[in-house]
XYZ file of N, CA and C in Angstrom:
462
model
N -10.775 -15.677 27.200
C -9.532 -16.430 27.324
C -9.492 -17.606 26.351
N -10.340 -18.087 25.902
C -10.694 -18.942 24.680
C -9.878 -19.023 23.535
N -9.513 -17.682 23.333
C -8.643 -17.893 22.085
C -7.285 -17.742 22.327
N -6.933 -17.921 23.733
C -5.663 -18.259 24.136
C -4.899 -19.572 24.007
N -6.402 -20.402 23.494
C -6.401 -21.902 23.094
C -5.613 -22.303 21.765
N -5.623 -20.893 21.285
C -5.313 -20.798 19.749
C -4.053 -20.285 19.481
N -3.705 -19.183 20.093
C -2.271 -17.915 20.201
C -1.720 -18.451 21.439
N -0.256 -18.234 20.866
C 0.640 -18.621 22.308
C 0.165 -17.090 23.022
N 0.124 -16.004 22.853
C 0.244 -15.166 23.458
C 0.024 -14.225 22.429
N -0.515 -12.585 22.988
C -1.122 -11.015 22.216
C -0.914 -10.945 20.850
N 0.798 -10.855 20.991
C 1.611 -10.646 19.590
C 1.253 -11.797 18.687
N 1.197 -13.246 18.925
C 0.730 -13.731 17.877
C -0.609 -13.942 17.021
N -1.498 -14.148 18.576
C -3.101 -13.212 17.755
C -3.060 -12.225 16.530
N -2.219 -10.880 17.080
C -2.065 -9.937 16.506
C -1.507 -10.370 15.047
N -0.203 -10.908 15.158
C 0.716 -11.508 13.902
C -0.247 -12.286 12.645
N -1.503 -12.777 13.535
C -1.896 -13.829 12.793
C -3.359 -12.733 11.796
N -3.899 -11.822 13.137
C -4.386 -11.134 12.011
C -3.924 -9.909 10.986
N -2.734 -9.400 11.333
C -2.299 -8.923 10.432
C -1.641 -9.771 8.898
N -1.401 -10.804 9.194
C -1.283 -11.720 8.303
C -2.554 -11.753 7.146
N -3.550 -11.571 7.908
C -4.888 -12.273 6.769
C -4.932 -10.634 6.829
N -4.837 -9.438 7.291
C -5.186 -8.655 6.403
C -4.557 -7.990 5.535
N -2.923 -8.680 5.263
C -2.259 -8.578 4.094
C -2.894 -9.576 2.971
N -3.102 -10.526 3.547
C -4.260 -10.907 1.819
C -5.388 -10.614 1.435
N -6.150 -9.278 2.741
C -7.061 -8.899 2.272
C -7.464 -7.889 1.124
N -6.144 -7.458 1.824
C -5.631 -6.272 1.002
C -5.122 -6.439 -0.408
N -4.047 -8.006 -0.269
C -4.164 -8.014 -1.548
C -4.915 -8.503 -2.547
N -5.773 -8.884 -1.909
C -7.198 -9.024 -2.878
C -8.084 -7.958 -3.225
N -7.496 -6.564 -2.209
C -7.753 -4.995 -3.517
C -7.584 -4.913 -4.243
N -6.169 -5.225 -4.541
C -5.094 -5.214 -5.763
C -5.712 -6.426 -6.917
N -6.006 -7.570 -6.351
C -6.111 -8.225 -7.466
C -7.457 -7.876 -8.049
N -8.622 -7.487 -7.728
C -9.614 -7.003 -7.882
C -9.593 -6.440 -9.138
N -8.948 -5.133 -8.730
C -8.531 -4.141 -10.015
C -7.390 -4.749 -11.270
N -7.870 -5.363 -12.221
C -6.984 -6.084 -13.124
C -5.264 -4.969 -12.998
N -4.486 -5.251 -13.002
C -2.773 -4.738 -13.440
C -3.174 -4.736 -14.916
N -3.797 -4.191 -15.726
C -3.001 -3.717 -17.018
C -3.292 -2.405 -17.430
N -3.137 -2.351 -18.822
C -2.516 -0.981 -19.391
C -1.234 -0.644 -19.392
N -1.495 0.973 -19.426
C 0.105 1.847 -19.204
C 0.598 1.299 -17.992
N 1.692 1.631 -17.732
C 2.216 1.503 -16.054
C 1.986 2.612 -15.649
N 1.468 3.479 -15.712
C 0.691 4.917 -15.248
C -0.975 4.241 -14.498
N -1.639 3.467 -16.123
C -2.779 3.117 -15.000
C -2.618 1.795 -14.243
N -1.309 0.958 -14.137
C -1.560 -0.003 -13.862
C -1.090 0.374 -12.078
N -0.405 1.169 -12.273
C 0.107 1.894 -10.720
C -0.704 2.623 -10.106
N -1.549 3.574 -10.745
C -2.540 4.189 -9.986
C -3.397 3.224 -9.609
N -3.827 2.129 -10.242
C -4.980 1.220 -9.992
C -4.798 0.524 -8.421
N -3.395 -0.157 -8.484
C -3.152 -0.430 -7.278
C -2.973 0.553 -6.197
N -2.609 1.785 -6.174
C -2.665 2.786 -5.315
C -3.903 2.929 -4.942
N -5.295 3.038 -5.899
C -5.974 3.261 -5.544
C -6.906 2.183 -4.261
N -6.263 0.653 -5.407
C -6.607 -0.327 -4.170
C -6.465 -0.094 -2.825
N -5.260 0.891 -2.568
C -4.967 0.879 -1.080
C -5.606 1.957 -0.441
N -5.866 3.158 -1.326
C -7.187 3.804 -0.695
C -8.726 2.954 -0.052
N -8.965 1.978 -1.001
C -9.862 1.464 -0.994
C -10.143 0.207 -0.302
N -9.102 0.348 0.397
C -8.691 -0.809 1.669
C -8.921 0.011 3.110
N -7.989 0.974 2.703
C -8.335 2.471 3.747
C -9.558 2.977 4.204
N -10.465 3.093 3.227
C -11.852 3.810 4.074
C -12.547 2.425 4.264
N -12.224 1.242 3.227
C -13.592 0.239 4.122
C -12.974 -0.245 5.224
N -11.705 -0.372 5.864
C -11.069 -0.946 7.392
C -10.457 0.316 7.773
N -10.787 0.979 8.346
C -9.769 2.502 8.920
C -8.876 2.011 10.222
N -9.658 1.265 10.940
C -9.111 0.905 11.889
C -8.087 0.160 11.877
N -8.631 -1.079 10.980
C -7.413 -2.462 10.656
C -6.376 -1.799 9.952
N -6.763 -0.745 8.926
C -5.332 0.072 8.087
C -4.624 0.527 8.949
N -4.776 1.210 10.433
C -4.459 1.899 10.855
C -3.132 1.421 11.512
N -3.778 -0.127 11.977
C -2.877 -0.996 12.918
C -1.936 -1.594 11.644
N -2.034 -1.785 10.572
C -1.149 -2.702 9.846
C 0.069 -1.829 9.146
N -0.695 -0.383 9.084
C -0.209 0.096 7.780
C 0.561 1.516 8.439
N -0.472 1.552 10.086
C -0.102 3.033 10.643
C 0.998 2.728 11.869
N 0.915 1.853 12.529
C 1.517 1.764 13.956
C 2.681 0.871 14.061
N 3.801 0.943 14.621
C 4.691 0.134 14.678
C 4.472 -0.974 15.645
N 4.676 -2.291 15.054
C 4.140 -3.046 15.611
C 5.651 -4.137 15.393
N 5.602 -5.356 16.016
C 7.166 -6.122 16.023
C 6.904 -6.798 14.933
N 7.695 -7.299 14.265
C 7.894 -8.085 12.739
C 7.341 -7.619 11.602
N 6.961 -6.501 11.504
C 6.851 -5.452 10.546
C 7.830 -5.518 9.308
N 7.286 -5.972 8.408
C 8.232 -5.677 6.932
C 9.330 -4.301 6.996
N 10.729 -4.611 6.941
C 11.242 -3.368 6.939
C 12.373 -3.275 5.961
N 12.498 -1.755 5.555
C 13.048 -1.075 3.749
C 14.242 -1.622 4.323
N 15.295 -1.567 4.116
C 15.232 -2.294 2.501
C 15.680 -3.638 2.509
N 16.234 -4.301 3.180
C 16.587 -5.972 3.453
C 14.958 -6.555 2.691
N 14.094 -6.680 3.614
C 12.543 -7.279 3.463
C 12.317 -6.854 2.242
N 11.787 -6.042 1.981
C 11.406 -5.602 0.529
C 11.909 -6.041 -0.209
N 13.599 -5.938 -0.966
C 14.121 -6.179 -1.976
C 14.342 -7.665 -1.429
N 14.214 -8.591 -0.778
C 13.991 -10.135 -0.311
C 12.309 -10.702 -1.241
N 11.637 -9.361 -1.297
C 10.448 -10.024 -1.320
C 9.672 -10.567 -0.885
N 9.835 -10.250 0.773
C 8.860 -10.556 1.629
C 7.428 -9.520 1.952
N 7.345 -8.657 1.013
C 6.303 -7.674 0.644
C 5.292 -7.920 0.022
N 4.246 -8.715 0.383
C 3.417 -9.190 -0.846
C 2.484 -8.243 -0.968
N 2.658 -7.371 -0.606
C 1.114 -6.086 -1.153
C 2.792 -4.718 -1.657
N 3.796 -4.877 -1.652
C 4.482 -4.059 -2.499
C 5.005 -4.806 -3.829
N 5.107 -6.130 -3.733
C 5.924 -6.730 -4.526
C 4.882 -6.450 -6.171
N 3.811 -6.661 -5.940
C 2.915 -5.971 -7.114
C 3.503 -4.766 -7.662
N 3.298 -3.883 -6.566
C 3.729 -2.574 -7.562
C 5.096 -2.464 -7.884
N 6.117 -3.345 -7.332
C 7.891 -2.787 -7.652
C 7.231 -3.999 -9.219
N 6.474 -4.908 -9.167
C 7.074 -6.196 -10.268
C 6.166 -4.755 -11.927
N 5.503 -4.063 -11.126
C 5.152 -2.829 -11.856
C 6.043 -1.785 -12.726
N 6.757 -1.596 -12.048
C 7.686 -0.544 -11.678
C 8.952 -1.276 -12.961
N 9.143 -2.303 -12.273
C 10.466 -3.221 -13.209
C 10.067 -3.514 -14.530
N 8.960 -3.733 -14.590
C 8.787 -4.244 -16.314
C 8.923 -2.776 -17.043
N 8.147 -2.268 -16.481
C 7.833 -0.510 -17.217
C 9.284 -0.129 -17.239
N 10.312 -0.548 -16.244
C 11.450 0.098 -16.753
C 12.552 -0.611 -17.657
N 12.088 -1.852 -17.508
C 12.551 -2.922 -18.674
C 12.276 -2.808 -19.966
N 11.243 -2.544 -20.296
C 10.041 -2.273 -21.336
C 10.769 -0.709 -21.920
N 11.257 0.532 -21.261
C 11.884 1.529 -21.678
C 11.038 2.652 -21.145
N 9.909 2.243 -20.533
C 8.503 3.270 -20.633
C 9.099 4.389 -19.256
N 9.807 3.813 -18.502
C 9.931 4.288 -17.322
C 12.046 4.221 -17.176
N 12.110 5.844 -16.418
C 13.639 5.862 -16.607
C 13.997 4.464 -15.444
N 15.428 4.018 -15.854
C 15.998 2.557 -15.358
C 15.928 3.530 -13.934
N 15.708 2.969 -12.813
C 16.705 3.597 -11.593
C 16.333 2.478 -10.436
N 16.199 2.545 -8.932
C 16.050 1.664 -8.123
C 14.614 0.946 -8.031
N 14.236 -0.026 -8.172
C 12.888 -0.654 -8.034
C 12.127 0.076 -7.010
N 12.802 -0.583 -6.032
C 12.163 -0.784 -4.674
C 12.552 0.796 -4.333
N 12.969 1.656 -4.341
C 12.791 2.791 -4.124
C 11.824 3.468 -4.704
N 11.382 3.088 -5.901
C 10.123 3.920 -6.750
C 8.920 3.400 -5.972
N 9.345 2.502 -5.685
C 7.444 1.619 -5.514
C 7.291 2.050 -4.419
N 8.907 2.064 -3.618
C 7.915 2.958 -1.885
C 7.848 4.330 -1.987
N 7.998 4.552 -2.901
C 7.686 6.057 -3.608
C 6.412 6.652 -3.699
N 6.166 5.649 -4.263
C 4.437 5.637 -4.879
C 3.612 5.300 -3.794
N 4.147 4.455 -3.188
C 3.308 3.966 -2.022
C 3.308 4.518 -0.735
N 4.655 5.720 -0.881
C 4.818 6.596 0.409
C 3.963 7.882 -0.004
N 3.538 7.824 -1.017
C 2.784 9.493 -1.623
C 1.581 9.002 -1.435
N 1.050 8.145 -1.678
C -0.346 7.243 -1.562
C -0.874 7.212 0.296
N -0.116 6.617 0.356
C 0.036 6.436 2.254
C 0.147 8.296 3.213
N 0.803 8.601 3.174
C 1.055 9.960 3.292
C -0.519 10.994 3.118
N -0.892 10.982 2.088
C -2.317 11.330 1.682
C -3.547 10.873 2.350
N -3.244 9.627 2.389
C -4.533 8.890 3.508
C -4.665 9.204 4.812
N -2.998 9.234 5.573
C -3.026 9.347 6.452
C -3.454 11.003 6.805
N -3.238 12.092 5.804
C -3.789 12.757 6.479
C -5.067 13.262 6.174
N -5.701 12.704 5.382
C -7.015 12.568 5.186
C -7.939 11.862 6.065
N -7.088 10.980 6.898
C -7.600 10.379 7.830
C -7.181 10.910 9.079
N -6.636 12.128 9.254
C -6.743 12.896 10.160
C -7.407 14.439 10.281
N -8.186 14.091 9.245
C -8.949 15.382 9.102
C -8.280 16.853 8.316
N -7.004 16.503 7.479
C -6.517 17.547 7.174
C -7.409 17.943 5.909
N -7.798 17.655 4.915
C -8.658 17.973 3.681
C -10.137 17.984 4.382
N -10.570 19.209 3.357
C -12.154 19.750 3.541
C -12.258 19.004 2.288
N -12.486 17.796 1.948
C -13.387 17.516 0.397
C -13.802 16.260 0.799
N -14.677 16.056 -0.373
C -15.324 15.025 -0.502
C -14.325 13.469 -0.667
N -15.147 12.606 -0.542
C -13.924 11.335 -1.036
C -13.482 11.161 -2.407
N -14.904 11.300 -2.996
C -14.380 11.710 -4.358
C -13.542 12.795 -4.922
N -13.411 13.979 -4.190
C -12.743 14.784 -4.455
C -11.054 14.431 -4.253
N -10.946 13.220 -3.131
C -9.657 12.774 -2.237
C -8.923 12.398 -3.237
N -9.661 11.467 -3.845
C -9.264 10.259 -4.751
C -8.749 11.468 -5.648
N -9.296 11.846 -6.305
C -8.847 12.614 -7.723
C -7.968 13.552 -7.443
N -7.259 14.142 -5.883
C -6.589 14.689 -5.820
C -5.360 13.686 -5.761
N -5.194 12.730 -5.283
C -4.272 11.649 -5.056
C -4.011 11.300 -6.722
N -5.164 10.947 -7.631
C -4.357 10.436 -8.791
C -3.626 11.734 -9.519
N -4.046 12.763 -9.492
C -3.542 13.926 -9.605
C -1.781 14.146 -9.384
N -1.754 14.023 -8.074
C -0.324 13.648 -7.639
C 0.436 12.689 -7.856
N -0.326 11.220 -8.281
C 0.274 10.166 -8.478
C 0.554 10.349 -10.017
N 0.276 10.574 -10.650
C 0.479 11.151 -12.441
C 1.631 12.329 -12.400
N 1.755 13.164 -11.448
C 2.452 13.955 -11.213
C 3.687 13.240 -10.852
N 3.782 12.406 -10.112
C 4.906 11.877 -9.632
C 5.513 10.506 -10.804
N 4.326 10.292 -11.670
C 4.724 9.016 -12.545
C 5.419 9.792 -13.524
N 4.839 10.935 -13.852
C 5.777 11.357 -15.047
C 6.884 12.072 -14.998
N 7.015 11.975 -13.288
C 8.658 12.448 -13.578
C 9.771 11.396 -13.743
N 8.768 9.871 -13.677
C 10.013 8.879 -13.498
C 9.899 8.589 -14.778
N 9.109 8.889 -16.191
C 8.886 8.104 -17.552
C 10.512 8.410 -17.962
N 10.425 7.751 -19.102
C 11.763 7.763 -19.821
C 11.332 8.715 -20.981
């Protein structure tokens, strides 16, 4: 009951650690430098979020898997910029299509694009649907994620 001293109550415990493990996370992302192509600068961060995925399965599960109340939601939040582990990959997404590298079309629709093909994969890798190795996971994911980048190039 101790740390009731701290939280008005469940949900804000909860609020407060999902909070720090959105900067844990985005300290995946920053880890892996953003440069290059926007091919590797997008896979890099995708991959961050794999790599957030197998070392917390559990904490991913609750932040990233379960509906929970005050949850970032498409598209008000996002295009507000209250996304700080998407806002990386759309500020990705926008230069590359500024730049010409990538066809013009919706930001924030590409990036939850990328991040719904990324997510999607984990999750069912984390339900036991693939017989492979992790290494094998990964390289099937950038596989798809290259697949899916070059249909948006210009």
């Amino acid at each position: 009951m101790a740390i009731y001293h701290h939280f008005s109550n469940r949900e804000a415990l909860l609020d407060s650690v999902t909070n720090q493990q959105f900067a844990t996370f985005l300290s995946y992302i920053e880890k892996r430098p953003i440069r290059g192509s926007p091919e590797t600068q997008l896979i890099s961060a995708m991959e961050a979020y794999i790599d957030y995925a197998f070392d917390r399965p559990r904490i991913f599960d609750y932040v990233f898997a379960q509906r929970r109340p005050g949850a970032h939601r498409y598209p008000d939040d996002f295009r507000a910029r209250r996304s700080p582990t998407l806002n990386p990959i759309a500020d990705v997404v926008r230069a590359a299509m500024q730049t010409g590298q990538v066809k013009k079309n919706d930001v924030w629709e590409v990036a939850l694009e990328l991040w719904a093909l990324t997510h999607g994969y984990v999750a069912l890798y984390r339900a036991g649907r693939f017989n492979l190795s992790e290494k094998e996971f990964r390289a099937l994911v950038r596989r798809a994620l290259r697949r899916l980048i070059l249909g948006i190039k210009a």
